[in-house]
Coordinates of C-alpha atoms in Angstrom, one line a residue:
Chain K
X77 CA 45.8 -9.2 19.9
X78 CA 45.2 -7.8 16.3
X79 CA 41.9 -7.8 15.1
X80 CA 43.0 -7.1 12.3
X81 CA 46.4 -8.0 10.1
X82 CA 47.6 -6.8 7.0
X83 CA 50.6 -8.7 5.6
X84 CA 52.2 -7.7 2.5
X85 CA 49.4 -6.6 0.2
X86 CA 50.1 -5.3 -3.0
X87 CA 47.8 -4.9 -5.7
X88 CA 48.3 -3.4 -9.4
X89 CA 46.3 -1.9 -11.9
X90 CA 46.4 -2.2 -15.5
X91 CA 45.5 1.2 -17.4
X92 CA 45.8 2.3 -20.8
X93 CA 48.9 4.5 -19.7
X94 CA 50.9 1.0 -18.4
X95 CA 50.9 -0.9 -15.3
X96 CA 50.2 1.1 -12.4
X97 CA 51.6 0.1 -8.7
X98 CA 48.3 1.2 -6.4
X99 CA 49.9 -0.5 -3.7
X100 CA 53.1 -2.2 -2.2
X101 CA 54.0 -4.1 0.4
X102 CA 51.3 -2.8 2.9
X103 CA 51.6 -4.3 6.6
X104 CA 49.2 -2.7 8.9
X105 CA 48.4 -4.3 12.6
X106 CA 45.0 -2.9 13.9
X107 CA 44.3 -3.9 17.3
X108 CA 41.2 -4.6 18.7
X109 CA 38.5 -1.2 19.5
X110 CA 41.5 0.7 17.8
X111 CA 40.0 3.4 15.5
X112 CA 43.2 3.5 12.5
X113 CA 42.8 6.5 10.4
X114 CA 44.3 5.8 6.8
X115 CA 45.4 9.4 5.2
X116 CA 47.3 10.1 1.9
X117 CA 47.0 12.1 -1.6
X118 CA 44.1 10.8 -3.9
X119 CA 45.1 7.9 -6.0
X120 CA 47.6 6.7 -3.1
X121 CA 45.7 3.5 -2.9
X122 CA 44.2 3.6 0.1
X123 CA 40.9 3.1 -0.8
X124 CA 41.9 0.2 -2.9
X125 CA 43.2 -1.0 0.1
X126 CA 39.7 -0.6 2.4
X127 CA 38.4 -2.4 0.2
X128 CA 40.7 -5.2 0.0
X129 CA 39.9 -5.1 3.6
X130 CA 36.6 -5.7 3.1
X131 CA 36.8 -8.3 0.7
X132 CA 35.3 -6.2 -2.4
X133 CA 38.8 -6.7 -4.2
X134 CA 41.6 -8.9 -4.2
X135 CA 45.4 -8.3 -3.4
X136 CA 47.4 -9.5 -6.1
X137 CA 50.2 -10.6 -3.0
X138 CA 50.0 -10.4 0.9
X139 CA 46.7 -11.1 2.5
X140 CA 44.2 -9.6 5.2
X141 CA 43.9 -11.7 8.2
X142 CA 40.9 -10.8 10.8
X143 CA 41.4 -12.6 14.6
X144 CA 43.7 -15.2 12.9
X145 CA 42.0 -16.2 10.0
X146 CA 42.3 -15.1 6.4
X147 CA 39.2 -12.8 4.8
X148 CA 37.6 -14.9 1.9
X149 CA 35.4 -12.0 -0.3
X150 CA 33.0 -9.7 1.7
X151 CA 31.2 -10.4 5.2
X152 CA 29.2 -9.0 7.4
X153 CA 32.0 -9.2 10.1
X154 CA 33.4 -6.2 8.8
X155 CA 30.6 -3.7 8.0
X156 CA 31.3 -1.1 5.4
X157 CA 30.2 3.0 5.1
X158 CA 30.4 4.2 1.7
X159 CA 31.1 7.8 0.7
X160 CA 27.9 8.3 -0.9
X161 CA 26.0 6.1 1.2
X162 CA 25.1 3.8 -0.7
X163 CA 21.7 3.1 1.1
X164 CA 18.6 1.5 -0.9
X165 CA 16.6 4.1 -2.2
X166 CA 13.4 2.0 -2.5
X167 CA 13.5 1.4 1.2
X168 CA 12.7 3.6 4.3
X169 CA 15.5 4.8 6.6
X170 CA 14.7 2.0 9.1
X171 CA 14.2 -1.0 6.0
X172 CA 17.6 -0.2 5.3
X173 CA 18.5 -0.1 8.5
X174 CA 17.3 -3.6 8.6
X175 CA 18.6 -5.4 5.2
X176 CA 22.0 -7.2 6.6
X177 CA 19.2 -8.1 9.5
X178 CA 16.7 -9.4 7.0
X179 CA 19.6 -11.4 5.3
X180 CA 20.6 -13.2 8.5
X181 CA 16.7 -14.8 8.7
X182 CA 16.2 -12.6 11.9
X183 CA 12.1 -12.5 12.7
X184 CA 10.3 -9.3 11.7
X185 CA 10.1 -8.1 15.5
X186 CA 14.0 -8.2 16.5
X187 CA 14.9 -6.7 13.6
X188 CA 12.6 -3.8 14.2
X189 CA 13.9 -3.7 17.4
X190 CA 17.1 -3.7 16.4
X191 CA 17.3 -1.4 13.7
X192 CA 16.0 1.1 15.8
X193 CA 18.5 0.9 18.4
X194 CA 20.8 1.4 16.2
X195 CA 19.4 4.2 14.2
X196 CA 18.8 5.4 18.2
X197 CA 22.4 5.4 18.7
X198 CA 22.8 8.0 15.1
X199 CA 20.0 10.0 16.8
X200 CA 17.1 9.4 14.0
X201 CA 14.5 7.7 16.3
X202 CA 12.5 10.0 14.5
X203 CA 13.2 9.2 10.8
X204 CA 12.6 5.7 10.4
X205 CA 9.9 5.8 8.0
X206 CA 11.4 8.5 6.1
X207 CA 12.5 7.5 2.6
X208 CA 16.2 8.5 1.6
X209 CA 15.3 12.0 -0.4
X210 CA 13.5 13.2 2.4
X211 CA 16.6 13.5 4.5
X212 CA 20.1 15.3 4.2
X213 CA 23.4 14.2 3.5
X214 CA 24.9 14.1 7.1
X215 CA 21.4 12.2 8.1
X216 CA 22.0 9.6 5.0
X217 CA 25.7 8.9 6.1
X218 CA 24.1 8.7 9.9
X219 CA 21.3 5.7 8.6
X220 CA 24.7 4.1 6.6
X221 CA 26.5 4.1 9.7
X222 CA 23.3 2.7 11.6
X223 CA 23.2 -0.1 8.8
X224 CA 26.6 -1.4 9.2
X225 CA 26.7 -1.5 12.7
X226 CA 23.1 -3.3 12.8
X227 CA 25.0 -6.5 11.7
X228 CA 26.9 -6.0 15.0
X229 CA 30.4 -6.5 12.9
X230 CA 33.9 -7.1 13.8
X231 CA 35.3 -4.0 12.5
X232 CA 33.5 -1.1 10.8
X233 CA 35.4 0.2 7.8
X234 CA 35.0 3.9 6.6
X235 CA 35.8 4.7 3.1
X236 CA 35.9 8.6 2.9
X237 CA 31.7 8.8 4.5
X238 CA 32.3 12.2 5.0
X239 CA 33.6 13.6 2.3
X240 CA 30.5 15.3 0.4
X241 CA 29.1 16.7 3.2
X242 CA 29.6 20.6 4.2
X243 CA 32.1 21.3 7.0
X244 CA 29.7 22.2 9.7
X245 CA 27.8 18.9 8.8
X246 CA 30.9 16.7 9.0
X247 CA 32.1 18.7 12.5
X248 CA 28.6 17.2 14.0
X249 CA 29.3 13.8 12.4
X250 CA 32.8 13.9 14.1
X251 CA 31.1 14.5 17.2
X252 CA 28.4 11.6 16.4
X253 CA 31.4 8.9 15.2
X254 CA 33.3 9.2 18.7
X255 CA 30.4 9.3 20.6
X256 CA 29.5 5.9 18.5
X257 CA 33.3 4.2 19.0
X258 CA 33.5 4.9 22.0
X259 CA 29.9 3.7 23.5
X260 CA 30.2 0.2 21.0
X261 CA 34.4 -0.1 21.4
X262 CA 34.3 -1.2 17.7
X263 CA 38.2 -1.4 15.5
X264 CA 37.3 1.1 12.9
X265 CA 39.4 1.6 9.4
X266 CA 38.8 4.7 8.0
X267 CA 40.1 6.3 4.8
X268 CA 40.2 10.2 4.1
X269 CA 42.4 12.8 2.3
X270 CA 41.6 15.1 5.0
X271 CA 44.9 15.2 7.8
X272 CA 42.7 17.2 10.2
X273 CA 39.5 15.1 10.1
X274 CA 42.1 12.6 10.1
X275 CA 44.0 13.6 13.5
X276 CA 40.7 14.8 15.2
X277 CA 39.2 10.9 14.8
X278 CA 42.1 8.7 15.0
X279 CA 44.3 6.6 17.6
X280 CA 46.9 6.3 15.2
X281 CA 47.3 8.1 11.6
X282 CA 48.7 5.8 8.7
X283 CA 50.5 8.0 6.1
X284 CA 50.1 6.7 2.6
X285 CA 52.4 8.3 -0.6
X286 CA 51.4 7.5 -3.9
X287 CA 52.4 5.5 -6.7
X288 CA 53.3 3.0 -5.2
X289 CA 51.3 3.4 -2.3
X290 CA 53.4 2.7 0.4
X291 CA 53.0 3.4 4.1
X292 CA 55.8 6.0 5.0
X293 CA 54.8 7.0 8.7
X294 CA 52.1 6.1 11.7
X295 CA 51.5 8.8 14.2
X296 CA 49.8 7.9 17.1
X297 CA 47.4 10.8 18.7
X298 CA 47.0 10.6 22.3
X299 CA 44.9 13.5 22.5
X300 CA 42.0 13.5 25.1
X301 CA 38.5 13.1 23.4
X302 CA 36.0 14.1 22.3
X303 CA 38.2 16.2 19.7
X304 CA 36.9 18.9 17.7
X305 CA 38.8 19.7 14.4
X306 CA 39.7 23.5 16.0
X307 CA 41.8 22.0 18.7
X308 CA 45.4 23.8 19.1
X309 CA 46.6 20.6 19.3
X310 CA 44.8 18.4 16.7
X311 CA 45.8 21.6 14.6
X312 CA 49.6 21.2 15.4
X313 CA 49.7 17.6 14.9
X314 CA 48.1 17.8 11.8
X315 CA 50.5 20.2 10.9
X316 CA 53.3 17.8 11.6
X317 CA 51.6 15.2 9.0
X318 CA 51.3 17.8 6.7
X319 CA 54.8 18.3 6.3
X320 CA 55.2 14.0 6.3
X321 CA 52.2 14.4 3.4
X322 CA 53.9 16.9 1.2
X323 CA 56.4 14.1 -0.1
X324 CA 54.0 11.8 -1.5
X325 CA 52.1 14.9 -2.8
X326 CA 55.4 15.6 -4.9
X327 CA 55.4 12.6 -6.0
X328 CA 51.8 12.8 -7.6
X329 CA 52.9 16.1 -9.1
X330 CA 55.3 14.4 -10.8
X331 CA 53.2 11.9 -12.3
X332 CA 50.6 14.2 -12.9
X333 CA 51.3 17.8 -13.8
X334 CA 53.8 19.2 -16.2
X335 CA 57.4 18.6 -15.1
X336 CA 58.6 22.6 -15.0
X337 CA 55.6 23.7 -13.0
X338 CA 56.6 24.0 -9.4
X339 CA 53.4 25.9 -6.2
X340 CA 54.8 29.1 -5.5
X341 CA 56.2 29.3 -1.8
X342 CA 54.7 31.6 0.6
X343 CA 57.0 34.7 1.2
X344 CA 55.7 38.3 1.5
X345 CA 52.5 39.3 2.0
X346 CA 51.0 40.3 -1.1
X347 CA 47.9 42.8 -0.4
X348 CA 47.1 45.7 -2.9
X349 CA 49.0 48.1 -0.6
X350 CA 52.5 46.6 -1.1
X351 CA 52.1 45.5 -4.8
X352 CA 51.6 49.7 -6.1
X353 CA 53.8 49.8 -9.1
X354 CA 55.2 46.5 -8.9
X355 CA 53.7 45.2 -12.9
X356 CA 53.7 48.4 -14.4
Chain L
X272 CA -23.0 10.6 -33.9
X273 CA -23.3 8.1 -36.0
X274 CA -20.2 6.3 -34.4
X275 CA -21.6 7.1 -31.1
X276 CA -24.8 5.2 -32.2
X277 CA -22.8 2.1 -33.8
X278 CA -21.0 2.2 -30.5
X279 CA -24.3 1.9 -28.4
X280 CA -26.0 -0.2 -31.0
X281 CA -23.0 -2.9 -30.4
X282 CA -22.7 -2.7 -26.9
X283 CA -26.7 -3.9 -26.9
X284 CA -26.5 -6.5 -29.3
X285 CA -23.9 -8.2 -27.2
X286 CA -20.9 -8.2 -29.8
X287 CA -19.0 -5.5 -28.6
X288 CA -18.5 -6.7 -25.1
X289 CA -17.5 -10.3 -26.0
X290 CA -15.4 -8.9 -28.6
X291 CA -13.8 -6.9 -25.9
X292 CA -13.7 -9.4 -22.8
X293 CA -12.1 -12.2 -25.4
X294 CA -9.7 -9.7 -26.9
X295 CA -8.6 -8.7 -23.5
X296 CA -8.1 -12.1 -22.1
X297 CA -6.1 -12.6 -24.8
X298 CA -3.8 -10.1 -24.4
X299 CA -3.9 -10.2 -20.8
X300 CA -2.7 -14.3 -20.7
X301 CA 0.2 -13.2 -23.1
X302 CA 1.4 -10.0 -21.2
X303 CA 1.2 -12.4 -17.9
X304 CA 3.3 -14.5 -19.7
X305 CA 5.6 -12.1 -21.3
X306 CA 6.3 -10.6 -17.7
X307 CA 6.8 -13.5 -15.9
X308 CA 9.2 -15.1 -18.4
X309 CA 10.7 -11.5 -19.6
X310 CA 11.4 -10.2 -16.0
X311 CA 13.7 -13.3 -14.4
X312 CA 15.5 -13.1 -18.0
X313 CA 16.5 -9.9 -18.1
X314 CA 17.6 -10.3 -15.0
X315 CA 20.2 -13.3 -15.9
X316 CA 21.0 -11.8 -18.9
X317 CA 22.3 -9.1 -17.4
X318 CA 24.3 -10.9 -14.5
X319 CA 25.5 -14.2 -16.2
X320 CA 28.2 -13.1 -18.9
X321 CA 27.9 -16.1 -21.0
X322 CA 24.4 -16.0 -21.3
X323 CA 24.1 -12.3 -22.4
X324 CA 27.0 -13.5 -25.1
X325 CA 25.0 -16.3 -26.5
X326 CA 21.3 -15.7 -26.2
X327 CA 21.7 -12.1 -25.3
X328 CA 22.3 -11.9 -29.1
X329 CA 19.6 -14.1 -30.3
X330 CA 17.4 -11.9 -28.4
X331 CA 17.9 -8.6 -30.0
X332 CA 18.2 -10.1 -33.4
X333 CA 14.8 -11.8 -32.9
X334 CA 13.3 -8.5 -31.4
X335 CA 14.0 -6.7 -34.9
X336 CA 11.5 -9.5 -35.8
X337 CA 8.1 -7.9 -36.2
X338 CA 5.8 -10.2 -33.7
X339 CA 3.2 -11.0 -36.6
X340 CA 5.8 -12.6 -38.6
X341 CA 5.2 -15.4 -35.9
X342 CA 1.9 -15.9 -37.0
X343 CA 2.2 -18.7 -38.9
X344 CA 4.8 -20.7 -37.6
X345 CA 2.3 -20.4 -34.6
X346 CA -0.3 -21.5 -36.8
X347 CA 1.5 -24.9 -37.8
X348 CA 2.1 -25.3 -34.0
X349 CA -0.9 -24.5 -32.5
X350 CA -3.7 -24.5 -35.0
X351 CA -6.3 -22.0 -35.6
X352 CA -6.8 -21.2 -31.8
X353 CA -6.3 -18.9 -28.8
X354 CA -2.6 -20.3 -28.0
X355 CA -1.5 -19.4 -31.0
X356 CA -2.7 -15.7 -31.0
X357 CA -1.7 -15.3 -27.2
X358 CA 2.1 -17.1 -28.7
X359 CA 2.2 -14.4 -31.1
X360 CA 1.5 -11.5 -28.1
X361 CA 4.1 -13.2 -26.5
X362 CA 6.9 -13.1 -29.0
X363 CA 5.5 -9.7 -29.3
X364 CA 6.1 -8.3 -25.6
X365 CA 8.7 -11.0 -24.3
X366 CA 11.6 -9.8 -25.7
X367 CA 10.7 -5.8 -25.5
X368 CA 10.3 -7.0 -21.6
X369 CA 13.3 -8.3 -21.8
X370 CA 15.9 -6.1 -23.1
X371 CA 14.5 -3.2 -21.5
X372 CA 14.8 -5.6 -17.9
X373 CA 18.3 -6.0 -18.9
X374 CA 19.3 -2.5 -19.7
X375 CA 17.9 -1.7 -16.6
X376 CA 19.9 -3.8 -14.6
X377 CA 23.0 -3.3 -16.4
X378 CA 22.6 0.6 -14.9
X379 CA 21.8 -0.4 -11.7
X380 CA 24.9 1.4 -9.7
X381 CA 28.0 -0.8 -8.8
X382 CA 27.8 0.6 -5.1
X383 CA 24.4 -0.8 -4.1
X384 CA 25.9 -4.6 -5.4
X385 CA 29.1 -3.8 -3.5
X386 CA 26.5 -2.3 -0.1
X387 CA 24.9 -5.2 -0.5
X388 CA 27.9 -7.8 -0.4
X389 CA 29.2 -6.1 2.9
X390 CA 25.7 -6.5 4.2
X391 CA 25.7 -10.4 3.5
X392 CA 22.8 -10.6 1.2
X393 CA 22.4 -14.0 0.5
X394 CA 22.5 -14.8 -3.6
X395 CA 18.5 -15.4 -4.7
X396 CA 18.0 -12.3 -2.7
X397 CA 20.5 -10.2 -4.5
X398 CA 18.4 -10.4 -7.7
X399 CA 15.1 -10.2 -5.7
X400 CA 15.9 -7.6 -3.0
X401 CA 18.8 -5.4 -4.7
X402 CA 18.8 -5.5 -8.4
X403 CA 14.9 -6.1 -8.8
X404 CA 13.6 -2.9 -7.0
X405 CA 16.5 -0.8 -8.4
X406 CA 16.2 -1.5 -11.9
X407 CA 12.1 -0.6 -10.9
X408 CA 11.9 2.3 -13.0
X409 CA 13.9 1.0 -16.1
X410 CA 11.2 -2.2 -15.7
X411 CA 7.9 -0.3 -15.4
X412 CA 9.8 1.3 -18.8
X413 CA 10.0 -2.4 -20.1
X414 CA 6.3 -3.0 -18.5
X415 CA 5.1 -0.2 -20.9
X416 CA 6.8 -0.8 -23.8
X417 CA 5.9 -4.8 -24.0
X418 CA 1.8 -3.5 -23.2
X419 CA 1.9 -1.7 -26.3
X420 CA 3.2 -4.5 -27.8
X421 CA 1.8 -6.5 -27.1
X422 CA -1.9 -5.1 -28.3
X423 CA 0.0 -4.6 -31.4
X424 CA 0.4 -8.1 -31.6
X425 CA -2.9 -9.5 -30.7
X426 CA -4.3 -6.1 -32.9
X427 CA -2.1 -7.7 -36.0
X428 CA -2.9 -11.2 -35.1
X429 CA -7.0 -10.6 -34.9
X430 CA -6.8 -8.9 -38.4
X431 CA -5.0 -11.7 -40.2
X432 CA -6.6 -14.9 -38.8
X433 CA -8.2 -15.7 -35.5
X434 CA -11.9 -15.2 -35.3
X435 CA -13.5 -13.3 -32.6
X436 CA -11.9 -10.3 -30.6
X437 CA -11.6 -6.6 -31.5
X438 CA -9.7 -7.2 -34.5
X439 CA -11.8 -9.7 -35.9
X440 CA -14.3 -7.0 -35.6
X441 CA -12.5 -4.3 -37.4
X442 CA -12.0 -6.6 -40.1
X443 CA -15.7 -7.6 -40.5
X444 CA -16.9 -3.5 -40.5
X445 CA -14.2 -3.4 -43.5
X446 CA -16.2 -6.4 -45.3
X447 CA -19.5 -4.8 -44.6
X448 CA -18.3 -1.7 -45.6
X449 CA -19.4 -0.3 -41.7
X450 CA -16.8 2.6 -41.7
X451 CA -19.0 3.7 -38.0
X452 CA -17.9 0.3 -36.6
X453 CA -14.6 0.3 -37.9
X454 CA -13.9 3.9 -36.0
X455 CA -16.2 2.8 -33.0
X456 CA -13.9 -0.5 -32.8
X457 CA -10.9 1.4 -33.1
X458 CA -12.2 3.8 -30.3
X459 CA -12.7 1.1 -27.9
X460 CA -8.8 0.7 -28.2
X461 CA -7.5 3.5 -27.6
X462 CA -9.7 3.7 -24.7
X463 CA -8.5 0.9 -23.3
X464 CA -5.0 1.5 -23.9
X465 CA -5.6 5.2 -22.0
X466 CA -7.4 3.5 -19.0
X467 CA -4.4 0.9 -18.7
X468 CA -2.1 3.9 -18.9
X469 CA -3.9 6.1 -16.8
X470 CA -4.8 3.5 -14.1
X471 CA -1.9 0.8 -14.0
X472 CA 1.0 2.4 -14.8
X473 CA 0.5 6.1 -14.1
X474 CA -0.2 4.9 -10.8
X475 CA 2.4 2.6 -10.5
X476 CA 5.0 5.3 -11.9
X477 CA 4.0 8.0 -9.8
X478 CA 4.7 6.1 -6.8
X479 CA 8.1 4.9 -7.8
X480 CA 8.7 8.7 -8.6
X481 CA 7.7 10.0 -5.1
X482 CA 9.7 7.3 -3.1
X483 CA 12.2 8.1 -5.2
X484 CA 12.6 11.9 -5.0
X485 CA 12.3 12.2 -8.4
X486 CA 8.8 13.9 -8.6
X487 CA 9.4 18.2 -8.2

C-alpha cells in the first residue's frame, strides 16, 4: 500500500520574468518504510514539491494523498528536516526536541522521556541542555532530525538537511540517517542536488529536469546497506544518473546562461608538460 | 558640594523620597501598562494584514505625536490627577512598544513559522511560544526605547501640570531660584535611569545574548 500518493501536482510561479512552470504533472507512489530520494538541478522544483508534501504550499492541480486520504495544510504526520535546521534558538537541544511534544498536551515527564530517546537514537544523550550555538552543524541537523521524529510521524520528509555541512560531516550523518530508517522503518522523502548522497541513501532515485519540473526517470538501488558514498557501486550507479541528469542540466543552461556558451568536453590531458608552446 | 548638600538636605526633610517613590509609581503603572497593551499589539499587527493596514497606520502617524501633546485632552478626561499623567506616559511608551514589537516580528525568519507548522503548534501558542521569544531581542529593543519614553513623558507631564513627583520638584527649584536642587533633582534621574539600565535590561540583554550566541 502507498503511504504516500502523488497525483498530478503541478504548481506555477509567477515572477517578474513571466509565468514560470516549477512543476508538472508529478505522480510519485511512495510505499510504506520506503526511503524515495528526489534528485534534480536546482530550481527543478523539487523542493517546491516536498513542501507541497508537507502541506507548507499548495498545488495549483493534482493533490497529495497520505494512506488514502488527502493532506489538508501541514501536520505532524509527516515531520519535516529543514536545511538549516530550523530549530528554536531560545530553546535547549532537548526543549526543542520536545516542542511538537509540548504541542500535543503531553505531561512534562513523557515528554522528557521522550525527547531523550529520541535525541538517544541521534547519539546526543549528552547535549540536551546545550543551547543551539554551542553545538555544530552536523549536531544541529542531528537534534532536527530528533525533533521530527519525536512526534512519531507518518513519514519524515528531508528537504536538502545536509547540504551546508562539510563532506566528512555529512558522510557520518549518512551513516546516522540509515542507522535511524532502518531501526524506526519510517517512508522518508528526501530532496538533494547531490546524485551520490542521493544513490548512497535511497531505495529508489526520482530524477527531476527543470522547467517544467517533470519526473524523467526512477532508478531503484538495491545495493546492500549500510552504504558509504565511496562505494564502487554507489559510484557507478550514480554515474549512470549522471548521464540521465545532464539533460535537464541543458535545459537550465538554456534558460539561464547565454545561448552561444557551451562546458568544454574533456579530451586531452592538459598538464604544463604537454601545453609547451601551444599559446605562444 | 553644594548640590551634594541640597541632595542630602532633601533626602532628610522627606521631599526627595516622596517626590521619588510617587514619580516612580507613576511611571512604573504607565510602562506596565504600555507593555502589557504594546506587546499583544505588536504582535497582531504584525500577523493580521488588515489590521496592520488600518490601525497599523494610525499608529505610526500618532507616534510622530509628541506624548505631551496629550496632556490636555488627558486633562479634560481625567482631571488634574494621577490617571491623567500615567495616560500621558502611556501614549508616550505604547506606541514606541508597539512598532518596535511589530518590527520585530515582522523579521522573525519564515522557517521557524514554517518548523513550527510541521510540528503542530497549536494557534495561541504560535504567537506565545514561536514568534514571542524570537522577536525577544527586537522587544527588549522596544522595552528600552518605551522606558525612555516614557520618563520623558511623566518628566514633560510633571513640569507642565501635575503636582508632586520629580518634575514638580524641578519646577519649584526654578521658582525659588534653587539652581542646587534643580541639578540635584535632575541627578536623581539620571541615576535612576542608569540603575534601570544597568540592572533590568543589561541583565535581561546579556542573557538573551549568551543563549543566543551572540555575545564574543
Amino acid at each position: 500500500m502507498a503511504k504516500l500518493s502523488i497525483c498530478g501536482v503541478s504548481k506555477r510561479f509567477q515572477s517578474r520574468a513571466g509565468a514560470v512552470e516549477a512543476l508538472k504533472d508529478i505522480d510519485l507512489e511512495i510505499a510504506d518504510g520506503e526511503f524515495v530520494v528526489l534528485v534534480g538541478p536546482s530550481g527543478c522544483g523539487k523542493s517546491t514539491l516536498l513542501n507541497i508534501v508537507a502541506g507548507l504550499e499548495t498545488a495549483d492541480s493534482g493533490q497529495v494523498l497520505e494512506n488514502d486520504r488527502p493532506i489538508a495544510g501541514p501536520g505532524r504526520d509527516r515531520g519535516m528536516v529543514f536545511q538549516d535546521g530550523a530549530l528554536f534558538p531560545w530553546l535547549t537541544a532537548e526543549k526543542n526536541v520536545q516542542f511538537g511534544l509540548r504541542q500535543m498536551g503531553i505531561p512534562a515527564a513523557e515528554r522528557a522521556r521522550r525527547a531523550k530517546e529520541y535525541l538517544r537514537l541521534v547519539h546526543l544523550s549528552r547535549f540536551g541542555d546545550s543551547f543551539l550555538h554551542e553545538l555544530s552543524g552536523g549536531m544541529r541537523q542531528r537534534v532536527a532530525i530528533a525533533r521530527a521524529l519525536a512526534l512519531e510521524p507518518e513519514a519524515l520528509l528531508m528537504d536538502e538537511p545536509f547540504s551546508a555541512l562539510d563532506a566528512q560531516t555529512r558522510e557520518g550523518l549518512y551513516a546516522v540517517l540509515q542507522e535511524i530508517w532502518e531501526r524506526t522503518g519510517k517512508t522518508v522523502m528526501f530532496v538533494t542536488h547531490n546524485v551520490r548522497e542521493a544513490v548512497c541513501l535511497a531505495d529508489r532515485v526520482v530524477v527531476l529536469s527543470t522547467r517544467p519540473g517533470r519526473i524523467v526517470g526512477i532508478y531503484t538501488v538495491q545495493l546492500a546497506r549500510p552504504r558509504v558514498l565511496d562505494d564502487v557501486d554507489v559510484i557507478r550507479i550514480s554515474g549512470q544518473i549522471s548521464a540521465a541528469l545532464k539533460q535537464g542540466l541543458a535545459d537550465t543552461r538554456r534558460e539561464e546562461y547565454d545561448e552561444d556558451w557551451q562546458p568544454a568536453e574533456s579530451d586531452l590531458l592538459r598538464t604544463a608538460d604537454n601545453m609547451l608552446g601551444d599559446n605562444i | 558640594m553644594q548640590v551634594g548638600g541640597t541632595l542630602w538636605h532633601s533626602i532628610r526633610n522627606h521631599t526627595l523620597l516622596p517626590a521619588t517613590g510617587i514619580s516612580l509609581r507613576r511611571l512604573l503603572i504607565g510602562y506596565g501598562i504600555s507593555l502589557a497593551a504594546g506587546i499583544p499589539a505588536g504582535l497582531l499587527l504584525a500577523r493580521v494584514d488588515w489590521l496592520e493596514d488600518t490601525v497599523g497606520s494610525l499608529v505610526l502617524g500618532l507616534q510622530t505625536l509628541p506624548s505631551i501633546c496629550w496632556l490636555p485632552l488627558a486633562l479634560l478626561w481625567f482631571g488634574l490627577n494621577d490617571a491623567a499623567i500615567m495616560f500621558v506616559v502611556v501614549m508616550g511608551a505604547l506606541l514606541a512598544i508597539t512598532v518596535a514589537v511589530k518590527d520585530g516580528v515582522k523579521n522573525v525568519p519564515p522557517g521557524y513559522l514554517r518548523a513550527a507548522q510541521t510540528l503542530g503548534v497549536r494557534p495561541f501558542a504560535l504567537y506565545t511560544e514561536v514568534l514571542l521569544p524570537a522577536s525577544l531581542p527586537a522587544i527588549l529593543t522596544g522595552a528600552k526605547l518605551g522606558w525612555s519614553f516614557a520618563w520623558r513623558s511623566l518628566m514633560a507631564g510633571e513640569l507642565l501640570y501635575v503636582s508632586l513627583g520629580l518634575g514638580h520638584m524641578l519646577d519649584m527649584g526654578r521658582e525659588l531660584q534653587d539652581m542646587s536642587m534643580v541639578v540635584s533633582v535632575m541627578l536623581v534621574i539620571v541615576l535612576l535611569g542608569l540603575l534601570a539600565d544597568r540592572a533590568i535590561f543589561g541583565l535581561l540583554e546579556s542573557r538573551i545574548r549568551e543563549r543566543w550566541g551572540l555575545s564574543g
